[in-house]
Amino acid sequence: MNFFTDLEGQNNRPAHVASWSLVALLLAAVFWFGFSRLGYRFAWGTIYDYRMNFLKGYGQTLLISLFALVFSIILGVLFGLGQSSRILPFRYLSRFYVELVRGTPLLVQILIFFYVIANAAGLHNRFVVGVLIMALFSGAYIAEIIRGGVDSVGETQRETAKSLGFSPFQTYLYVIFPQVITRILPSLAGQLASLIKDSSLLSVIAIKEFTMAAREMNANTFSTMEAYIPLAIGYLILTVPISRLTRYLERKFSYET
């Protein structure tokens, strides 16, 4: 059995299966060694008592992530294009927003938004606050993704569209956007996975999402492993398919260089 692949990545199914099996065995051995050294005694029955909390938290995480993704795409398009806008105040506002969000930790943004901005605005719905925080955070990264996608379209294509009588709006609509969408889809899919994982930090402001459910169970029962192992598995169930989708989109929309 050949465990090596050539540069063209020829399919060798038995080798792939054997390789994944070795990885699984190695991980199992590491966890077994760690837990045996700790002498930890599992009490999996506690999970059943908190099953509804976990399910509700899982649903909250999904809803927050999906709503935040929609709003972050809107913000990303707005500020991504705004970074090259001819309107100077809007251009500088777009760049300031992107640099501010990307240059500060998400945890700090959550605390400032919740305790300062949301309180000042009289916004007390924690679900809405969570969606807005994640949308603002993710929107800055999507803005950079979109800006990079727009910049990747050659200047000659813009000049050709202009010579054909296209207005700037028509140039973006018919020439630039169709290419940008296919080029940024893999990055957008990856951003969704990051958004789901980053939403776990919302537990610090007591939003009842997936991580908060695990923290409550741990606080009430002191069943640390029983709370956080299902938490990790739950996030993997959400993010692994997205990671696979990202790789598929990268292969599908890859361009020759």
mmCIF file of C-alpha atoms in Angstrom:
data_model
loop_
_atom_site.group_PDB
_atom_site.id
_atom_site.type_symbol
_atom_site.label_atom_id
_atom_site.label_comp_id
_atom_site.label_asym_id
_atom_site.label_seq_id
_atom_site.Cartn_x
_atom_site.Cartn_y
_atom_site.Cartn_z
ATOM 1 C CA MET A 1 0.000 0.000 0.000
ATOM 2 C CA ASN A 2 1.444 3.354 -1.087
ATOM 3 C CA PHE A 3 1.021 6.076 1.566
ATOM 4 C CA PHE A 4 2.470 8.748 -0.713
ATOM 5 C CA THR A 5 0.649 10.689 -3.418
ATOM 6 C CA ASP A 6 2.183 12.392 -6.399
ATOM 7 C CA LEU A 7 1.769 16.067 -7.148
ATOM 8 C CA GLU A 8 -1.286 15.344 -9.277
ATOM 9 C CA GLY A 9 -3.028 13.775 -6.274
ATOM 10 C CA GLN A 10 -3.988 10.412 -7.780
ATOM 11 C CA ASN A 11 -6.809 8.754 -5.866
ATOM 12 C CA ASN A 12 -5.601 5.889 -3.683
ATOM 13 C CA ARG A 13 -8.648 4.990 -1.595
ATOM 14 C CA PRO A 14 -7.107 2.189 0.558
ATOM 15 C CA ALA A 15 -4.217 4.462 1.512
ATOM 16 C CA HIS A 16 -6.603 7.291 2.414
ATOM 17 C CA VAL A 17 -8.724 4.985 4.593
ATOM 18 C CA ALA A 18 -5.648 3.564 6.303
ATOM 19 C CA SER A 19 -4.226 7.054 6.879
ATOM 20 C CA TRP A 20 -7.445 8.336 8.464
ATOM 21 C CA SER A 21 -7.588 5.201 10.614
ATOM 22 C CA LEU A 22 -4.050 5.820 11.854
ATOM 23 C CA VAL A 23 -4.929 9.429 12.696
ATOM 24 C CA ALA A 24 -8.058 8.300 14.580
ATOM 25 C CA LEU A 25 -6.075 5.695 16.524
ATOM 26 C CA LEU A 26 -3.408 8.249 17.408
ATOM 27 C CA LEU A 27 -6.009 10.722 18.705
ATOM 28 C CA ALA A 28 -7.775 7.973 20.656
ATOM 29 C CA ALA A 29 -4.456 6.958 22.234
ATOM 30 C CA VAL A 30 -3.675 10.564 23.221
ATOM 31 C CA PHE A 31 -7.104 11.062 24.843
ATOM 32 C CA TRP A 32 -6.977 7.670 26.567
ATOM 33 C CA PHE A 33 -3.540 8.437 28.002
ATOM 34 C CA GLY A 34 -4.632 11.894 29.166
ATOM 35 C CA PHE A 35 -7.848 10.771 30.846
ATOM 36 C CA SER A 36 -6.229 7.718 32.413
ATOM 37 C CA ARG A 37 -3.522 9.924 33.939
ATOM 38 C CA LEU A 38 -6.149 12.298 35.304
ATOM 39 C CA GLY A 39 -8.189 9.466 36.763
ATOM 40 C CA TYR A 40 -11.340 11.221 35.596
ATOM 41 C CA ARG A 41 -14.612 9.324 36.078
ATOM 42 C CA PHE A 42 -17.209 10.245 33.492
ATOM 43 C CA ALA A 43 -20.864 10.739 34.386
ATOM 44 C CA TRP A 44 -22.523 10.948 30.986
ATOM 45 C CA GLY A 45 -25.984 10.760 32.517
ATOM 46 C CA THR A 46 -25.799 14.461 33.381
ATOM 47 C CA ILE A 47 -25.937 15.344 29.675
ATOM 48 C CA TYR A 48 -29.413 13.833 29.412
ATOM 49 C CA ASP A 49 -30.658 16.095 32.196
ATOM 50 C CA TYR A 50 -29.452 19.151 30.273
ATOM 51 C CA ARG A 51 -30.364 17.926 26.786
ATOM 52 C CA MET A 52 -32.987 20.646 26.195
ATOM 53 C CA ASN A 53 -30.539 23.380 27.182
ATOM 54 C CA PHE A 54 -28.012 22.002 24.702
ATOM 55 C CA LEU A 55 -30.583 21.732 21.902
ATOM 56 C CA LYS A 56 -31.916 25.243 22.500
ATOM 57 C CA GLY A 57 -28.385 26.613 22.656
ATOM 58 C CA TYR A 58 -27.485 24.785 19.447
ATOM 59 C CA GLY A 59 -30.485 26.336 17.729
ATOM 60 C CA GLN A 60 -29.574 29.788 19.022
ATOM 61 C CA THR A 61 -26.037 29.428 17.690
ATOM 62 C CA LEU A 62 -27.359 28.466 14.259
ATOM 63 C CA LEU A 63 -29.860 31.329 14.152
ATOM 64 C CA ILE A 64 -27.362 33.926 15.351
ATOM 65 C CA SER A 65 -24.782 32.733 12.815
ATOM 66 C CA LEU A 66 -27.209 32.700 9.878
ATOM 67 C CA PHE A 67 -28.732 36.120 10.612
ATOM 68 C CA ALA A 68 -25.291 37.576 11.292
ATOM 69 C CA LEU A 69 -23.992 36.154 8.001
ATOM 70 C CA VAL A 70 -26.790 37.836 6.031
ATOM 71 C CA PHE A 71 -26.203 41.234 7.647
ATOM 72 C CA SER A 72 -22.415 40.876 7.483
ATOM 73 C CA ILE A 73 -22.596 40.252 3.726
ATOM 74 C CA ILE A 74 -24.615 43.462 3.342
ATOM 75 C CA LEU A 75 -22.063 45.363 5.436
ATOM 76 C CA GLY A 76 -19.211 43.658 3.604
ATOM 77 C CA VAL A 77 -20.502 44.697 0.181
ATOM 78 C CA LEU A 78 -21.161 48.249 1.380
ATOM 79 C CA PHE A 79 -17.801 48.829 3.037
ATOM 80 C CA GLY A 80 -15.847 46.618 0.647
ATOM 81 C CA LEU A 81 -16.868 48.804 -2.280
ATOM 82 C CA GLY A 82 -16.670 51.867 -0.041
ATOM 83 C CA GLN A 83 -12.919 51.445 0.349
ATOM 84 C CA SER A 84 -12.495 52.440 -3.300
ATOM 85 C CA SER A 85 -15.348 54.964 -3.373
ATOM 86 C CA ARG A 86 -14.849 58.383 -4.947
ATOM 87 C CA ILE A 87 -16.664 59.923 -1.978
ATOM 88 C CA LEU A 88 -13.736 60.582 0.353
ATOM 89 C CA PRO A 89 -15.641 60.642 3.693
ATOM 90 C CA PHE A 90 -17.268 57.300 2.877
ATOM 91 C CA ARG A 91 -13.950 55.834 1.733
ATOM 92 C CA TYR A 92 -12.236 56.851 4.967
ATOM 93 C CA LEU A 93 -15.190 55.660 7.049
ATOM 94 C CA SER A 94 -15.027 52.268 5.318
ATOM 95 C CA ARG A 95 -11.302 51.926 5.891
ATOM 96 C CA PHE A 96 -11.616 53.057 9.513
ATOM 97 C CA TYR A 97 -14.383 50.513 10.181
ATOM 98 C CA VAL A 98 -12.396 47.652 8.657
ATOM 99 C CA GLU A 99 -9.173 48.541 10.467
ATOM 100 C CA LEU A 100 -10.941 49.127 13.791
ATOM 101 C CA VAL A 101 -12.769 45.795 13.767
ATOM 102 C CA ARG A 102 -9.861 43.750 12.448
ATOM 103 C CA GLY A 103 -7.413 45.427 14.806
ATOM 104 C CA THR A 104 -9.267 44.743 18.063
ATOM 105 C CA PRO A 105 -10.188 41.428 19.736
ATOM 106 C CA LEU A 106 -13.754 40.208 19.321
ATOM 107 C CA LEU A 107 -14.127 39.815 23.091
ATOM 108 C CA VAL A 108 -13.372 43.514 23.615
ATOM 109 C CA GLN A 109 -15.871 44.453 20.899
ATOM 110 C CA ILE A 110 -18.559 42.306 22.522
ATOM 111 C CA LEU A 111 -18.084 43.915 25.936
ATOM 112 C CA ILE A 112 -17.990 47.487 24.601
ATOM 113 C CA PHE A 113 -20.994 46.985 22.327
ATOM 114 C CA PHE A 114 -23.075 45.295 25.018
ATOM 115 C CA TYR A 115 -22.254 47.478 28.014
ATOM 116 C CA VAL A 116 -21.888 50.821 26.217
ATOM 117 C CA ILE A 117 -23.588 50.986 22.821
ATOM 118 C CA ALA A 118 -26.514 48.626 23.443
ATOM 119 C CA ASN A 119 -27.260 50.124 26.864
ATOM 120 C CA ALA A 120 -27.077 53.671 25.503
ATOM 121 C CA ALA A 121 -29.456 52.724 22.678
ATOM 122 C CA GLY A 122 -31.836 50.949 25.058
ATOM 123 C CA LEU A 123 -31.338 47.665 23.228
ATOM 124 C CA HIS A 124 -31.983 44.859 25.719
ATOM 125 C CA ASN A 125 -32.793 41.913 23.439
ATOM 126 C CA ARG A 126 -29.676 39.777 23.790
ATOM 127 C CA PHE A 127 -30.389 37.781 20.630
ATOM 128 C CA VAL A 128 -30.517 40.970 18.543
ATOM 129 C CA VAL A 129 -27.404 42.281 20.288
ATOM 130 C CA GLY A 130 -25.571 39.041 19.501
ATOM 131 C CA VAL A 131 -26.570 39.176 15.833
ATOM 132 C CA LEU A 132 -25.454 42.813 15.523
ATOM 133 C CA ILE A 133 -22.117 42.179 17.223
ATOM 134 C CA MET A 134 -21.291 39.197 15.028
ATOM 135 C CA ALA A 135 -22.516 40.978 11.884
ATOM 136 C CA LEU A 136 -20.322 44.010 12.570
ATOM 137 C CA PHE A 137 -17.334 41.793 13.329
ATOM 138 C CA SER A 138 -17.716 39.479 10.353
ATOM 139 C CA GLY A 139 -18.689 42.346 8.033
ATOM 140 C CA ALA A 140 -15.200 43.833 8.262
ATOM 141 C CA TYR A 141 -13.592 40.574 7.156
ATOM 142 C CA ILE A 142 -16.106 40.101 4.352
ATOM 143 C CA ALA A 143 -15.410 43.699 3.255
ATOM 144 C CA GLU A 144 -11.755 42.755 2.800
ATOM 145 C CA ILE A 145 -12.735 39.587 0.941
ATOM 146 C CA ILE A 146 -14.918 41.602 -1.439
ATOM 147 C CA ARG A 147 -12.313 44.331 -1.869
ATOM 148 C CA GLY A 148 -9.745 41.698 -2.788
ATOM 149 C CA GLY A 149 -12.179 40.087 -5.225
ATOM 150 C CA VAL A 150 -12.917 43.412 -6.928
ATOM 151 C CA ASP A 151 -9.212 44.285 -7.139
ATOM 152 C CA SER A 152 -8.510 40.901 -8.746
ATOM 153 C CA VAL A 153 -10.533 41.877 -11.828
ATOM 154 C CA GLY A 154 -8.104 43.299 -14.375
ATOM 155 C CA GLU A 155 -8.167 47.009 -15.200
ATOM 156 C CA THR A 156 -8.323 46.164 -18.902
ATOM 157 C CA GLN A 157 -11.774 44.659 -18.405
ATOM 158 C CA ARG A 158 -13.021 47.902 -16.865
ATOM 159 C CA GLU A 159 -11.547 49.903 -19.730
ATOM 160 C CA THR A 160 -13.120 47.564 -22.273
ATOM 161 C CA ALA A 161 -16.517 47.893 -20.603
ATOM 162 C CA LYS A 162 -16.138 51.680 -20.607
ATOM 163 C CA SER A 163 -15.227 51.702 -24.303
ATOM 164 C CA LEU A 164 -18.380 49.684 -25.016
ATOM 165 C CA GLY A 165 -20.476 52.390 -23.404
ATOM 166 C CA PHE A 166 -21.111 50.702 -20.050
ATOM 167 C CA SER A 167 -21.851 52.988 -17.127
ATOM 168 C CA PRO A 168 -19.930 52.358 -13.868
ATOM 169 C CA PHE A 169 -23.021 50.624 -12.465
ATOM 170 C CA GLN A 170 -23.341 48.395 -15.556
ATOM 171 C CA THR A 171 -19.627 47.598 -15.413
ATOM 172 C CA TYR A 172 -19.962 46.350 -11.848
ATOM 173 C CA LEU A 173 -23.223 44.529 -12.536
ATOM 174 C CA TYR A 174 -22.301 42.725 -15.749
ATOM 175 C CA VAL A 175 -18.494 42.525 -15.737
ATOM 176 C CA ILE A 176 -17.054 42.722 -12.232
ATOM 177 C CA PHE A 177 -19.629 41.151 -9.906
ATOM 178 C CA PRO A 178 -20.078 37.851 -11.842
ATOM 179 C CA GLN A 179 -16.331 37.229 -11.573
ATOM 180 C CA VAL A 180 -16.049 38.459 -7.993
ATOM 181 C CA ILE A 181 -18.837 36.179 -6.749
ATOM 182 C CA THR A 182 -17.201 33.007 -8.050
ATOM 183 C CA ARG A 183 -13.815 34.044 -6.687
ATOM 184 C CA ILE A 184 -14.974 34.923 -3.173
ATOM 185 C CA LEU A 185 -17.436 32.054 -2.598
ATOM 186 C CA PRO A 186 -14.810 29.781 -0.981
ATOM 187 C CA SER A 187 -13.709 32.591 1.346
ATOM 188 C CA LEU A 188 -17.317 33.391 2.258
ATOM 189 C CA ALA A 189 -17.952 29.747 3.124
ATOM 190 C CA GLY A 190 -14.857 29.775 5.311
ATOM 191 C CA GLN A 191 -16.046 32.973 6.975
ATOM 192 C CA LEU A 192 -19.306 31.244 7.923
ATOM 193 C CA ALA A 193 -17.324 28.546 9.737
ATOM 194 C CA SER A 194 -15.346 31.225 11.574
ATOM 195 C CA LEU A 195 -18.569 33.041 12.430
ATOM 196 C CA ILE A 196 -20.048 29.921 14.026
ATOM 197 C CA LYS A 197 -16.944 29.359 16.149
ATOM 198 C CA ASP A 198 -16.557 33.017 17.106
ATOM 199 C CA SER A 199 -20.179 33.170 18.286
ATOM 200 C CA SER A 200 -19.113 31.072 21.288
ATOM 201 C CA LEU A 201 -17.699 34.256 22.845
ATOM 202 C CA LEU A 202 -21.232 35.639 23.152
ATOM 203 C CA SER A 203 -21.576 33.479 26.253
ATOM 204 C CA VAL A 204 -19.650 36.155 28.198
ATOM 205 C CA ILE A 205 -22.727 38.411 27.998
ATOM 206 C CA ALA A 206 -25.066 35.539 28.929
ATOM 207 C CA ILE A 207 -26.572 34.963 25.495
ATOM 208 C CA LYS A 208 -28.031 31.473 25.738
ATOM 209 C CA GLU A 209 -26.197 29.930 22.809
ATOM 210 C CA PHE A 210 -24.399 26.578 22.637
ATOM 211 C CA THR A 211 -21.344 27.470 24.721
ATOM 212 C CA MET A 212 -23.502 29.108 27.391
ATOM 213 C CA ALA A 213 -25.477 25.861 27.736
ATOM 214 C CA ALA A 214 -22.238 23.955 28.352
ATOM 215 C CA ARG A 215 -21.036 26.537 30.876
ATOM 216 C CA GLU A 216 -24.311 26.347 32.801
ATOM 217 C CA MET A 217 -24.124 22.559 32.956
ATOM 218 C CA ASN A 218 -20.520 22.690 34.153
ATOM 219 C CA ALA A 219 -21.337 25.313 36.807
ATOM 220 C CA ASN A 220 -24.278 23.324 38.176
ATOM 221 C CA THR A 221 -22.857 19.789 38.039
ATOM 222 C CA PHE A 222 -19.047 20.271 37.907
ATOM 223 C CA SER A 223 -19.092 17.832 34.968
ATOM 224 C CA THR A 224 -16.442 19.638 32.970
ATOM 225 C CA MET A 225 -15.579 16.970 30.419
ATOM 226 C CA GLU A 226 -19.187 15.880 29.979
ATOM 227 C CA ALA A 227 -20.097 19.487 29.162
ATOM 228 C CA TYR A 228 -17.246 20.497 26.876
ATOM 229 C CA ILE A 229 -16.643 17.307 24.875
ATOM 230 C CA PRO A 230 -20.206 17.414 23.412
ATOM 231 C CA LEU A 231 -19.654 21.138 22.861
ATOM 232 C CA ALA A 232 -16.577 20.467 20.738
ATOM 233 C CA ILE A 233 -18.346 17.694 18.819
ATOM 234 C CA GLY A 234 -21.341 19.964 18.208
ATOM 235 C CA TYR A 235 -19.178 22.684 16.682
ATOM 236 C CA LEU A 236 -17.350 20.122 14.545
ATOM 237 C CA ILE A 237 -20.681 18.854 13.200
ATOM 238 C CA LEU A 238 -21.385 22.405 12.017
ATOM 239 C CA THR A 239 -17.954 23.442 10.770
ATOM 240 C CA VAL A 240 -16.545 20.287 9.143
ATOM 241 C CA PRO A 241 -19.190 20.195 6.354
ATOM 242 C CA ILE A 242 -18.560 23.902 5.749
ATOM 243 C CA SER A 243 -14.816 23.242 5.526
ATOM 244 C CA ARG A 244 -15.475 20.466 3.015
ATOM 245 C CA LEU A 245 -17.719 22.832 1.046
ATOM 246 C CA THR A 246 -14.986 25.464 1.089
ATOM 247 C CA ARG A 247 -12.456 23.036 -0.395
ATOM 248 C CA TYR A 248 -14.967 21.937 -3.034
ATOM 249 C CA LEU A 249 -15.658 25.544 -4.033
ATOM 250 C CA GLU A 250 -11.930 26.296 -4.168
ATOM 251 C CA ARG A 251 -11.445 23.429 -6.622
ATOM 252 C CA LYS A 252 -14.529 24.313 -8.647
ATOM 253 C CA PHE A 253 -13.771 27.997 -9.047
ATOM 254 C CA SER A 254 -9.983 27.847 -9.192
ATOM 255 C CA TYR A 255 -8.404 29.890 -11.969
ATOM 256 C CA GLU A 256 -5.303 29.164 -13.979
ATOM 257 C CA THR A 257 -2.505 31.549 -13.163
#
